[in-house]
Short mmCIF file of C-alpha atoms in Angstrom, two decimals:
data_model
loop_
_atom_site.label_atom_id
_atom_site.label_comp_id
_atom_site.label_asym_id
_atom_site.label_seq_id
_atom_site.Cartn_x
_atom_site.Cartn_y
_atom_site.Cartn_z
CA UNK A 20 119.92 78.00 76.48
CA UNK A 21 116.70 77.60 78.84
CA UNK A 22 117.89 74.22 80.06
CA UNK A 23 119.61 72.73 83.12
CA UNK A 24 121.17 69.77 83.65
CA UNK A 25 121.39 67.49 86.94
CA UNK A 26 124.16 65.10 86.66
CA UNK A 27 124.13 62.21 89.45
CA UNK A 28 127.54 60.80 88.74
CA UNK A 29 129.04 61.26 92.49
CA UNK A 30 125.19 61.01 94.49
CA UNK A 31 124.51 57.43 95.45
CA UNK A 32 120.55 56.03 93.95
CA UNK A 33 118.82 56.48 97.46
CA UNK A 34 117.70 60.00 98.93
CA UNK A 35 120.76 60.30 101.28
CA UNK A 36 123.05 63.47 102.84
CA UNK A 37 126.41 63.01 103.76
CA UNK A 38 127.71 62.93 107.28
CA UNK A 39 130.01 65.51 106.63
CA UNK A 40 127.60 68.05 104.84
CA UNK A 41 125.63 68.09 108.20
CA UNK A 42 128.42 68.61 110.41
CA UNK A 43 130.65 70.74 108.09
CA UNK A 44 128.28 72.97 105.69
CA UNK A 45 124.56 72.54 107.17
CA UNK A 46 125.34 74.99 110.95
CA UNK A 47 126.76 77.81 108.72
CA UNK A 48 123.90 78.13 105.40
CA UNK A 49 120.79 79.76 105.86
CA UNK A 50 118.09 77.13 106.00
CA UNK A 51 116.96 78.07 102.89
CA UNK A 52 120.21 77.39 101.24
CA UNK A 53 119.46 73.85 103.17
CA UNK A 54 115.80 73.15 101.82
CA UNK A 55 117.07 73.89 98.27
CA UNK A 56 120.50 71.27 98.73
CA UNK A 57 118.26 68.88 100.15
CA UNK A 58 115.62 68.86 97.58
CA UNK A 59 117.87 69.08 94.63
CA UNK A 60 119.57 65.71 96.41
CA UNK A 61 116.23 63.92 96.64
CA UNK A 62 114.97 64.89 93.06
CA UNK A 63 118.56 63.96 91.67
CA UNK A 64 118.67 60.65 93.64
CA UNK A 65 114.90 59.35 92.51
CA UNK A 66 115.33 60.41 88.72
CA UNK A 67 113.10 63.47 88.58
CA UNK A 68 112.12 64.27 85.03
CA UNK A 69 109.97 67.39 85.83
CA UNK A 70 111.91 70.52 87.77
CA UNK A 71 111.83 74.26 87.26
CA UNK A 72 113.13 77.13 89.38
CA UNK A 73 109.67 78.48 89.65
CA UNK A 74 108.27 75.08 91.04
CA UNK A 75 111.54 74.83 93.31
CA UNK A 76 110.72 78.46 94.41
CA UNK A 77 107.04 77.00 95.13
CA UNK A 78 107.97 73.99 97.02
CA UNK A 79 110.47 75.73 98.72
CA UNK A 80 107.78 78.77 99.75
CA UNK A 81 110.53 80.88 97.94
CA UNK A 82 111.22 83.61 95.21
CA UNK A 83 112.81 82.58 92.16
CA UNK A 84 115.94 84.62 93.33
CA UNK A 85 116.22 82.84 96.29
CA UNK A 86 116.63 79.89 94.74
CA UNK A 87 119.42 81.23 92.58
CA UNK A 88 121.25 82.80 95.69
CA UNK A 89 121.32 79.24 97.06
CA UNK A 90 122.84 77.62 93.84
CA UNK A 91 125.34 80.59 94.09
CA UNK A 92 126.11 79.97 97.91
CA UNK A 93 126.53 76.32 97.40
CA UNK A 94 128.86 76.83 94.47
CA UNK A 95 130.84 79.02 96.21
CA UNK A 96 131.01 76.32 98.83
CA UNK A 97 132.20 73.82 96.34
CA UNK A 98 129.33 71.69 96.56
CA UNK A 99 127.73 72.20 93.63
CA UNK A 100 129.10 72.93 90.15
CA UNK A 101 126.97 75.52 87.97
CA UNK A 102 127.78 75.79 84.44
CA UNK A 103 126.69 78.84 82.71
CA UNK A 104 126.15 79.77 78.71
CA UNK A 105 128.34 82.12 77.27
CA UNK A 106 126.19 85.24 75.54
CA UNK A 107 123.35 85.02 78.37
CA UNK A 108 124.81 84.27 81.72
CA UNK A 109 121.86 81.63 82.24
CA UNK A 110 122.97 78.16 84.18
CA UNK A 111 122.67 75.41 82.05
CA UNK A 112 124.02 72.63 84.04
CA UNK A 113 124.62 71.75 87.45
CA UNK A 114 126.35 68.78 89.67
CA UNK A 115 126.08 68.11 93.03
CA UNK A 116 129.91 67.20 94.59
CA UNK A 117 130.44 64.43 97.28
CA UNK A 118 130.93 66.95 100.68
CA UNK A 119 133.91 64.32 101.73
CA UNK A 120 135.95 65.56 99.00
CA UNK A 121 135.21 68.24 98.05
CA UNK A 122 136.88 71.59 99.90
CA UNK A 123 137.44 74.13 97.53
CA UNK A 124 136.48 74.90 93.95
CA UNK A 125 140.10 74.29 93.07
CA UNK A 126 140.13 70.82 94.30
CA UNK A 127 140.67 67.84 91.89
CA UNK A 128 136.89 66.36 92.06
CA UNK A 129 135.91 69.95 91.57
CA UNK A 130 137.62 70.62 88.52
CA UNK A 131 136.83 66.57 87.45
CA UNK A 132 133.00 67.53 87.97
CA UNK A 133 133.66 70.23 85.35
CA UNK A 134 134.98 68.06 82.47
CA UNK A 135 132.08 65.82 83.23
CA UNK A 136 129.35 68.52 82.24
CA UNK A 137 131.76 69.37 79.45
CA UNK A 138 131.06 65.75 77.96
CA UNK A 139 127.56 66.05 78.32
CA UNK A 140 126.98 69.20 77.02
CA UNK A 141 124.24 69.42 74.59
CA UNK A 142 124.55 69.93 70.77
CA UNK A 143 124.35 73.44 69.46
CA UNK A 144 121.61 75.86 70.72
CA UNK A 145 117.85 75.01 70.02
CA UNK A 146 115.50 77.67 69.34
CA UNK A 147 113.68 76.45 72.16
CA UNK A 148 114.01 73.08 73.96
CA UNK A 149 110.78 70.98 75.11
CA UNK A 150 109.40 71.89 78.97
CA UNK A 151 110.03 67.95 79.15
CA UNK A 152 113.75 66.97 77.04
CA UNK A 153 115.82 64.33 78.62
CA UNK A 154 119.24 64.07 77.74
CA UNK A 155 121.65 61.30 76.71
CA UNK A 156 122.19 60.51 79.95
CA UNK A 157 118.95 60.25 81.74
CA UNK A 158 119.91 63.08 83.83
CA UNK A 159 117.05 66.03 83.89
CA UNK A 160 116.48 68.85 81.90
CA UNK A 161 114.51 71.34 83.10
CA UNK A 162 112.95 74.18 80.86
CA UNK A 163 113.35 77.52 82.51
CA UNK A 164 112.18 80.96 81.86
CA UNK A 165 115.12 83.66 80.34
CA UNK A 166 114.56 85.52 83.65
CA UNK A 167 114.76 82.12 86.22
CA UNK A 168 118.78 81.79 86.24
CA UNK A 169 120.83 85.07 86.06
CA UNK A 170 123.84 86.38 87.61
CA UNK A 171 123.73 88.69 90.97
CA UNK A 172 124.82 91.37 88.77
CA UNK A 173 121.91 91.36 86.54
CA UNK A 174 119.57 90.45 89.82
CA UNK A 175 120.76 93.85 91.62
CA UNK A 176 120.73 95.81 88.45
CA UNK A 177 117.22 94.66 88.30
CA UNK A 178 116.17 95.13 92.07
CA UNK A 179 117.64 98.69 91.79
CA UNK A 180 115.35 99.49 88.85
CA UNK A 181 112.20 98.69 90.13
CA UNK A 182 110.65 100.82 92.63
CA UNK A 183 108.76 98.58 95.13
CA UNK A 184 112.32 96.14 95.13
CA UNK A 185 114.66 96.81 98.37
CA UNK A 186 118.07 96.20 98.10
CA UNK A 187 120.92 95.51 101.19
CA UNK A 188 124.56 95.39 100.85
CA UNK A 189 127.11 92.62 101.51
CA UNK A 190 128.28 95.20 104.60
CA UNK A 191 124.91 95.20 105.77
CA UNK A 192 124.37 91.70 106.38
CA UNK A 193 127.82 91.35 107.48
CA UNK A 194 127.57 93.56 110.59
CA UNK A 195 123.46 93.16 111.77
CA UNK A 196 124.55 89.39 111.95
CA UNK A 197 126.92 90.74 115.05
CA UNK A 198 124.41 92.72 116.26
CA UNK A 199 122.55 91.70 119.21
CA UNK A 200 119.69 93.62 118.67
CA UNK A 201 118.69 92.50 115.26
CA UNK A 202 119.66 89.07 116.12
CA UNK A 203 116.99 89.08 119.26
CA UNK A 204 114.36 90.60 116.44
CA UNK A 205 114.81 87.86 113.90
CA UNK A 206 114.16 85.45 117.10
CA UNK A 207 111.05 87.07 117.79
CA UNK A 208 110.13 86.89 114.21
CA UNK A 209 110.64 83.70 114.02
CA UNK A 210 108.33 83.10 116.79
CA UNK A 211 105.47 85.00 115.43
CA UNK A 212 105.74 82.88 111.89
CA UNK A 213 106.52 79.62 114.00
CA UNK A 214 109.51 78.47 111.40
CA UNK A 215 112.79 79.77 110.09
CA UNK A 216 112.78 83.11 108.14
CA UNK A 217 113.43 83.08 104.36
CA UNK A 218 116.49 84.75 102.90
CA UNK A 219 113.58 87.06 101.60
CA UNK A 220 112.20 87.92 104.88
CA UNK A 221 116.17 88.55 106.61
CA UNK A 222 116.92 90.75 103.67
CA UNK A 223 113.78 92.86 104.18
CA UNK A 224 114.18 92.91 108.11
CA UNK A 225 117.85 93.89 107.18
CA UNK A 226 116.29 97.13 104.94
CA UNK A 227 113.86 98.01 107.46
CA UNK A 228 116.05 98.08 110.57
CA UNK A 229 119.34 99.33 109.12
CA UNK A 230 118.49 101.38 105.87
CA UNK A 231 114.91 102.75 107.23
CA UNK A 232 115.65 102.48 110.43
CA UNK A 233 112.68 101.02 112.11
CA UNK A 234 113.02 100.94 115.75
CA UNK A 235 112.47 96.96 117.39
CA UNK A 236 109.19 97.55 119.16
CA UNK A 237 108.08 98.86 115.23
CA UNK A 238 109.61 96.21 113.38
CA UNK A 239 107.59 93.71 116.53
CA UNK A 240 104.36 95.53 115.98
CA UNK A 241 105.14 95.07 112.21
CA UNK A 242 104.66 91.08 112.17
CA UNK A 243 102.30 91.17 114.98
CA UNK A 244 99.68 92.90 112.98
CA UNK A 245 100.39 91.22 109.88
CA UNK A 246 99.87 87.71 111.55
CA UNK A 247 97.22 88.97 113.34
CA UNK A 248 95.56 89.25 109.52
CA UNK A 249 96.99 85.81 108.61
CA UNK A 250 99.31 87.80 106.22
CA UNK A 251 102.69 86.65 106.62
CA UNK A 252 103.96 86.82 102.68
CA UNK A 253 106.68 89.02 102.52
CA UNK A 254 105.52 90.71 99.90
CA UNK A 255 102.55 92.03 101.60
CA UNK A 256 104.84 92.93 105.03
CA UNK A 257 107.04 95.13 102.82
CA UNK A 258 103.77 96.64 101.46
CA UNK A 259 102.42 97.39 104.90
CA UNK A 260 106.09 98.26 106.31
CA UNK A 261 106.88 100.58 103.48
CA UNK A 262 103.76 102.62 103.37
CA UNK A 263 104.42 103.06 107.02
CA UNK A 264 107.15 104.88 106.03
CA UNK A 265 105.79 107.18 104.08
CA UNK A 266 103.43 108.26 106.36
CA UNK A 267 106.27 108.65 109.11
CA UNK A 268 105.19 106.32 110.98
CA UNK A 269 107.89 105.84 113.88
CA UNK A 270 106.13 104.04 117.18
CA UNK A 271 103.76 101.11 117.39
CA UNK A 272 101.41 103.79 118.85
CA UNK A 273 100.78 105.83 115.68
CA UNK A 274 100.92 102.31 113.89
CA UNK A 275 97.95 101.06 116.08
CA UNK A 276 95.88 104.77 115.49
CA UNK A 277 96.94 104.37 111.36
CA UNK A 278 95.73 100.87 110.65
CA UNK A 279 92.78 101.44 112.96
CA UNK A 280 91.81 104.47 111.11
CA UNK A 281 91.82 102.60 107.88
CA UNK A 282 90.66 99.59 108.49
CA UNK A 283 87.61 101.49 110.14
CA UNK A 284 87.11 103.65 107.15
CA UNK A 285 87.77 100.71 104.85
CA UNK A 286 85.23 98.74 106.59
CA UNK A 287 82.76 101.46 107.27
CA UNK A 288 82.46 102.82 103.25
CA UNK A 289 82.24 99.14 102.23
CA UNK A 290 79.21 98.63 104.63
CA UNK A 291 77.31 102.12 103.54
CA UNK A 292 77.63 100.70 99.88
CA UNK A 293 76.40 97.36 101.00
CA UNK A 294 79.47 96.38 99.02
CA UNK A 295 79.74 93.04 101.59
CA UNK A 296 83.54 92.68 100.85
CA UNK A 297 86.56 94.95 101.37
CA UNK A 298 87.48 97.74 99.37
CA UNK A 299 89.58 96.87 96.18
CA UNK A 300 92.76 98.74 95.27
CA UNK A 301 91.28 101.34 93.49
CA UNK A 302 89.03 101.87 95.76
CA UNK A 303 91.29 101.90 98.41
CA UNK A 304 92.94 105.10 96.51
CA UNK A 305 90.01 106.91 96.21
CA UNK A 306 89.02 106.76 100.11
CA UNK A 307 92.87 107.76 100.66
CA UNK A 308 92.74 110.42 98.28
CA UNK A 309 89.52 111.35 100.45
CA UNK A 310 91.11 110.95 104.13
CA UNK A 311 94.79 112.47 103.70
CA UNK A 312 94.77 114.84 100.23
CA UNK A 313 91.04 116.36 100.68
CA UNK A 314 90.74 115.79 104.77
CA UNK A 315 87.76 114.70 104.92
CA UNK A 316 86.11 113.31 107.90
CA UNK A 317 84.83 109.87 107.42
CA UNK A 318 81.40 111.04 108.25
CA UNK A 319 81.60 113.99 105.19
CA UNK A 320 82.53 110.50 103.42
CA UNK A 321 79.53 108.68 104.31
CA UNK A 322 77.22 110.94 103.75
CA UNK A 323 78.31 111.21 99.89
CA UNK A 324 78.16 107.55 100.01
CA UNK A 325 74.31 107.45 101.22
CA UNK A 326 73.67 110.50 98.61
CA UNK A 327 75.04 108.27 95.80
CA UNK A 328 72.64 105.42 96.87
CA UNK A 329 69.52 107.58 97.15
CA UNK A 330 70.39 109.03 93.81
CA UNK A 331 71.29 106.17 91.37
CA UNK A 332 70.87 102.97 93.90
CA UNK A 333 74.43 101.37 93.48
CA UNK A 334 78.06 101.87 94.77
CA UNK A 335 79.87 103.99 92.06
CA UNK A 336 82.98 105.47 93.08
CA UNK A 337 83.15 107.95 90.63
CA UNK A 338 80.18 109.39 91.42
CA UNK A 339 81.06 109.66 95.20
CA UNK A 340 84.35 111.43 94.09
CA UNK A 341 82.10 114.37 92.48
CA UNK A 342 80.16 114.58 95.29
CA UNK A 343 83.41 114.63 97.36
CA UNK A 344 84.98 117.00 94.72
CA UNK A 345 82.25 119.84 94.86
CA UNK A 346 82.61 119.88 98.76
CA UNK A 347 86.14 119.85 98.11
CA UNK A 348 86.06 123.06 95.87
CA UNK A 349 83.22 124.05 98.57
CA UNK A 350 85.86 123.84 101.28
CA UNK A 351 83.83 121.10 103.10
CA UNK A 352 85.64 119.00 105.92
CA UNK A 353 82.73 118.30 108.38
CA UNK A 354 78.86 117.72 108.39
CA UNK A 355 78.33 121.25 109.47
CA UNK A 356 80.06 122.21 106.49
CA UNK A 357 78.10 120.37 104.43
CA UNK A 358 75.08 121.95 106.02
CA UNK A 359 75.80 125.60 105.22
CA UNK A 360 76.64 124.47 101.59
CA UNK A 361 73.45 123.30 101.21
CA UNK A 362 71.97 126.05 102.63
CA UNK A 363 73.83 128.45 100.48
CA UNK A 364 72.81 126.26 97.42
CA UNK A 365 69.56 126.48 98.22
CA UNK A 366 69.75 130.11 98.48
CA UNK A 367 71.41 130.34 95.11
CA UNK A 368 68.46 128.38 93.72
CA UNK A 369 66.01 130.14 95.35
CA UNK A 370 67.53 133.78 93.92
CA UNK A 371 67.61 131.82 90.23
CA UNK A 372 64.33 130.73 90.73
CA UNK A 373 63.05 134.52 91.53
CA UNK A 374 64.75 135.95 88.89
CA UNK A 375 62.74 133.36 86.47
CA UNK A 376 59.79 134.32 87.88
CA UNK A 377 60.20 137.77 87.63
CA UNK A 378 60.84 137.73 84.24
CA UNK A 379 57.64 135.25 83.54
CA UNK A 380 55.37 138.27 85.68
CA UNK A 381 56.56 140.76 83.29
CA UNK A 382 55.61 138.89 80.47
CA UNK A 383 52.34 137.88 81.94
CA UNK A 384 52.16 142.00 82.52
CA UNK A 385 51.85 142.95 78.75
CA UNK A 386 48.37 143.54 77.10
CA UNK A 387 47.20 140.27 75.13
CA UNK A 388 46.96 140.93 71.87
CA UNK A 389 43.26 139.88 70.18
CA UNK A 390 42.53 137.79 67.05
CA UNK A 391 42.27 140.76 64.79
CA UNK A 392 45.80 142.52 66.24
CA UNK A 393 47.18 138.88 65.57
CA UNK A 394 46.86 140.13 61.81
CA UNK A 395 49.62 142.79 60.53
CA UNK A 396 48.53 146.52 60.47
CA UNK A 397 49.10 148.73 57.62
CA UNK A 398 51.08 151.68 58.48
CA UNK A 399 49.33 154.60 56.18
CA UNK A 400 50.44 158.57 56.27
CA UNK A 401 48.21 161.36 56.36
CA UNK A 402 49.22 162.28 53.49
CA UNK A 403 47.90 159.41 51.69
CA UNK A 404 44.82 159.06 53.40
CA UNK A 405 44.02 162.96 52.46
CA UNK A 406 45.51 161.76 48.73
CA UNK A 407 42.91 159.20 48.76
CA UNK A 408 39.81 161.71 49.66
CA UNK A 409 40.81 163.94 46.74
CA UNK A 410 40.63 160.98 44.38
CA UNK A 411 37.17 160.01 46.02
CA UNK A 412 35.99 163.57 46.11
CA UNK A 413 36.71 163.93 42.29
CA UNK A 414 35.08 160.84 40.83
#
């Protein structure tokens, strides 16, 4: 069923928050977890008629999994009652509980909140419902993707199967929230992005400090350069944070000489091919494939890139990678290199070109053969010629 319900039996008709969630729930949840309560509340409250997880996720400036890890946290809470389908797993309804009554998910409201999405459970499965269906009750339906609303079983499985996912444990989380260290760094963080960190951002801090094992001034540097770019989507800081790796990167130092080397060479190829914008991903892996497999200085690079020009007057990658690919196989690395492989083409061509010649000069050499030697000679014995007199001599 792609559908979910919100059911405003126990939520009052004006955008308000109990007392008691502030002082009893709100200083514990990520605030995260808050932003999604909060704007369930309102949308509940003022009769919303339009609400997905991916628009939630945009509002809140959140994945679609965070957004299900804060209906999970606030169910386990109690204050909020998920109901799921049977064969997929996926939420179909959910019920926001008063905070003053609710303390467990054993309590009587609790269990009372249950029977009520019960009753207004929807008639048998529809192929597919409308993006737009209200239900019997006024209360919202929502039309969700089959991926939106899963369990953190099938999240996980799914994290752990895709390469550029990260994944921390339970433990993790558990014991860097005691640590001093990685508390100070999430601080700082916070500083740099001027607001509070996603769930997103704490689990990826989490990887990068505890499972990697980035040291604090790298993890600092991290952010630093990424805001320095205006880049702050965690997506692109795991990028940047995670090719690091690779390259065992360890200090802000070699961080500073790495993105300074790139962003040079990036900038440098894309002004020689008068490209005026940055490289694009593919050719990002063709100057990389240049720099660190072939080890090529970026001036050997340039001066393929000003070759291509001259020769067919536009930036084609491809063609700079053959260039780059004979002085590869040449064992080129540096402009002097390239120099004595040009000298020892030219040499080839020059010994290729003598050899032609000589052959031409001993063609030239051989007697020209006249008009009448053009025609084809007879080839006649003595024999036959003396044959012939005898004949003549006896007539």
């Amino acid at each position: 069923m792609e559908q979910i319900l919100l059911c405003s039996d126990q939520i009052p008709l004006t955008t308000s928050i109990y007392n008691s969630f502030i002082r009893n729930y709100m200083p514990d949840a990520n605030g995260s977890y808050v932003k999604v309560y909060l704007y369930l509340s309102m949308c509940i409250q003022s009769g919303e008629k339009r609400l997905s997880v991916t628009s939630l996720a945009d509002m809140m400036e959140n994945t679609e999994k965070d957004i299900i890890r804060a209906l999970h946290y606030w169910e386990k809470k109690g204050l909020m009652v998920l109901q799921r389908d049977s064969s997929t797993s996926q939420i179909t309804k959910l019920e926001l509980c008063s905070p003053d009554t609710q303390a467990n998910p054993e309590s009587s409201s609790y269990q009372d909140a249950r029977e009520r999405l019960a009753e207004k459970e929807n008639p048998p499965k529809k192929e597919k419902p409308s993006a737009e269906q209200e239900t019997q009750d006024g209360s919202i339906a929502n039309s969700l993707t089959p991926e939106s609303f899963t369990d953190e079983e099938t999240e996980a499985n799914t994290a752990a199967s895709s390469s550029q996912e990260i994944s921390v444990t339970e433990e993790q989380v558990l014991r860097l929230s005691k640590n001093e260290d990685f508390s100070w760094i999430c601080l700082i963080v916070e500083n740099y992005l001027k607001r509070t960190l996603k769930t997103a951002e704490v689990q990826l801090l989490t990887y990068l400090f505890d499972t990697l094992h980035f040291s604090k001034e790298l993890l600092l540097h991290l952010y630093e350069y990424c805001c320095s770019l205006d880049k702050t989507n965690v997506k692109y800081v795991q990028a940047v944070a995670l090719s690091w790796a690779e390259q065992n990167i360890t200090t802000p130092e070699q961080a500073q000489r790495q993105t300074a080397l790139y962003s040079t060479a990036h900038s440098t190829i894309a002004k020689a091919l008068a490209l005026g914008r940055p490289l694009a991903k593919i050719e990002c892996e063709y100057a990389a494939r240049w720099q660190n497999l072939w080890h090529m200085d970026l001036a050997v690079i340039l001066e393929a890139c000003n070759r291509t020009m001259l020769a067919i007057q536009k930036a084609d990658f491809k063609y700079i990678d053959g260039i780059l690919s004979n002085w590869h196989r040449e064992n080129v690395h540096t402009l002097q290199d390239i120099q004595a492989c040009d000298e020892r083409h030219q040499q080839r061509k020059a010994v290729s070109q003598s050899q032609n010649n000589t052959g031409t000069s001993s063609k030239n050499t051989m007697p020209k053969k006249t008009q009448f030697q053009s025609f084809q000679q007879r080839d006649t014995s003595k024999a036959e010629i003396d044959e012939l007199e005898k004949k003549l001599l006896t007539r």
